[in-house]
Tab-separated table of C-alpha atoms in Angstrom:
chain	number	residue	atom	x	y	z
K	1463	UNK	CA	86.694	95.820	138.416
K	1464	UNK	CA	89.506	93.467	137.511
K	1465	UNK	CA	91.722	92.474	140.171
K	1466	UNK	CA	95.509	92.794	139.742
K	1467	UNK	CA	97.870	90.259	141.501
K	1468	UNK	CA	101.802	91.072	142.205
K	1469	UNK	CA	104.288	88.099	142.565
K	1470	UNK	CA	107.542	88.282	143.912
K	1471	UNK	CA	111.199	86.289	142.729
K	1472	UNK	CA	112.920	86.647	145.376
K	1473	UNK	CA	116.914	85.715	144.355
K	1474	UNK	CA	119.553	84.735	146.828
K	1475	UNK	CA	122.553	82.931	145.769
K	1476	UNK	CA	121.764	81.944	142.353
K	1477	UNK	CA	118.272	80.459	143.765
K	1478	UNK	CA	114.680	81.714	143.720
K	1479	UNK	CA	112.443	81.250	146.528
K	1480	UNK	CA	108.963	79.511	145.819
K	1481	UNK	CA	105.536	78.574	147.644
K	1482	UNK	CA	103.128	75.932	147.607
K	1483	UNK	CA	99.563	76.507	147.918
K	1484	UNK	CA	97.468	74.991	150.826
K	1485	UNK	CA	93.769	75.617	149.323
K	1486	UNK	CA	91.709	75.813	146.886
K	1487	UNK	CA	91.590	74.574	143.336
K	1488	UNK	CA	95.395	74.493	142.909
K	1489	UNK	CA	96.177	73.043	146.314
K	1490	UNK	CA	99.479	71.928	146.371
K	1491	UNK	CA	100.565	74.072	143.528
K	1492	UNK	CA	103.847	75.886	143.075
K	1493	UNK	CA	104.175	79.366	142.338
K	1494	UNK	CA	106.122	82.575	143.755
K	1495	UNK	CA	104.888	84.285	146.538
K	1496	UNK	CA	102.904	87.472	146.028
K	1497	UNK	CA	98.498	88.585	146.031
K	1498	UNK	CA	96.059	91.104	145.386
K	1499	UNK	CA	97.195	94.974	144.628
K	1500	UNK	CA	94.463	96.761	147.229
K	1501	UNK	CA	92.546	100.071	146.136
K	1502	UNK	CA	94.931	103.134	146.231
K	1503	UNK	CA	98.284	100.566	146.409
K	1504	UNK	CA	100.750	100.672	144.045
K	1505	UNK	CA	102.313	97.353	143.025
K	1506	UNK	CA	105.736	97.718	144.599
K	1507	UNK	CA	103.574	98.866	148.328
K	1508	UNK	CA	101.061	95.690	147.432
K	1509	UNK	CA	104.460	93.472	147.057
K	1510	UNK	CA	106.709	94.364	150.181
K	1511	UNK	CA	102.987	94.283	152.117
K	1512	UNK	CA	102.255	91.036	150.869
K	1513	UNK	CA	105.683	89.147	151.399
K	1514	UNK	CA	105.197	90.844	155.238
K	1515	UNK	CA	101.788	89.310	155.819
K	1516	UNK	CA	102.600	85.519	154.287
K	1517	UNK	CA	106.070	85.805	154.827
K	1518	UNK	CA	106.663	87.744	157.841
K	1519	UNK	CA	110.274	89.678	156.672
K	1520	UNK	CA	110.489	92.861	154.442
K	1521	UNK	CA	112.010	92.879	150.974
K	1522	UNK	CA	113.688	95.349	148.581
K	1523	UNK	CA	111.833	95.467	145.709
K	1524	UNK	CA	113.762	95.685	142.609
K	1525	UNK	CA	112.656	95.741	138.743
K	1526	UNK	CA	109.555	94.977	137.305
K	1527	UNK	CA	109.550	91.429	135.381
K	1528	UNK	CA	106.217	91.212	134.767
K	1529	UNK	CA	102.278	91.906	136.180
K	1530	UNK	CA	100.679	88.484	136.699
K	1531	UNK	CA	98.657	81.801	150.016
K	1532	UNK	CA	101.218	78.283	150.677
K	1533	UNK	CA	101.643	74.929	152.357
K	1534	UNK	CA	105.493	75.036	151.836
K	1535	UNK	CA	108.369	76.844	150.679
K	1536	UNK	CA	112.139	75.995	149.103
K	1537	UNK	CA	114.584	77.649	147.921
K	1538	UNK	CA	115.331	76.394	144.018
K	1539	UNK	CA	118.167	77.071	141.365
K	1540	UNK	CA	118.136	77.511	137.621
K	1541	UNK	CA	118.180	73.475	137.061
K	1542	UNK	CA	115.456	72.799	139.632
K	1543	UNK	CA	113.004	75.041	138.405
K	1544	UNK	CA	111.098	72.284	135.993
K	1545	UNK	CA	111.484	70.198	138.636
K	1546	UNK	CA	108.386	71.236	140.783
K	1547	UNK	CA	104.425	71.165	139.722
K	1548	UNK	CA	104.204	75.002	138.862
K	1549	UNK	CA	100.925	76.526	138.509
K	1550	UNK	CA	99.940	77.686	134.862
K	1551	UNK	CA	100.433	81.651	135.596
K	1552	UNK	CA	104.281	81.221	136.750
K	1553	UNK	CA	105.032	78.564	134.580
K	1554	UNK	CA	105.071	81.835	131.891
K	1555	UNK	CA	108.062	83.300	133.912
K	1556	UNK	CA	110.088	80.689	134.039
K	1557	UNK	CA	112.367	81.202	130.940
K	1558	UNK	CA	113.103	85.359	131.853
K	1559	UNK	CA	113.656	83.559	135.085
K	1560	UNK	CA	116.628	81.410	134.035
K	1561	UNK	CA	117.759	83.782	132.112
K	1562	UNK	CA	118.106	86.421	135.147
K	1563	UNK	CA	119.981	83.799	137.354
């Protein structure tokens, strides 16, 4: 069975909040904050579960922009955001993601 992933942007003030990975192949990475849908979740359960367990606060999940574990995290607005090593999945958002801000 395919696993399906949920990632969060998380806007405040004209910024979106991103995380850098501590492991693993793309250690040191950039992307938004998010993991694995479990069996019987649905993806906005999966997301406000997630952001709990990595990020420790609860979030109001709002629409849908697409269906795609950190060192550090920042806060980043619309001219910072190809500023930062992103990694390849995210780096697809990143145009809706101006465009939304």
């Amino acid at each position: 069975m395919m696993a399906v992933y949920v990632v969060a942007v998380i806007k405040r003030n004209d910024k979106v909040f991103a995380t850098q990975r501590g492991y693993g192949e793309f250690k040191g990475g950039w992307e938004f904050p998010g993991g694995k849908i479990e069996p019987g979740e649905g993806a906005k359960e999966a997301l406000k579960r997630e952001i709990r367990e990595e990020l420790n606060t609860d979030i109001e999940v709002g629409d849908l922009i697409d269906v795609i574990e950190h060192d550090e995290a920042k806060w980043l607005g619309k001219e910072e955001l190809s500023c930062i090593s992103w990694l390849p999945a995210d780096m697809e958002l990143l145009d809706k993601i101006r465009r939304e801000l």
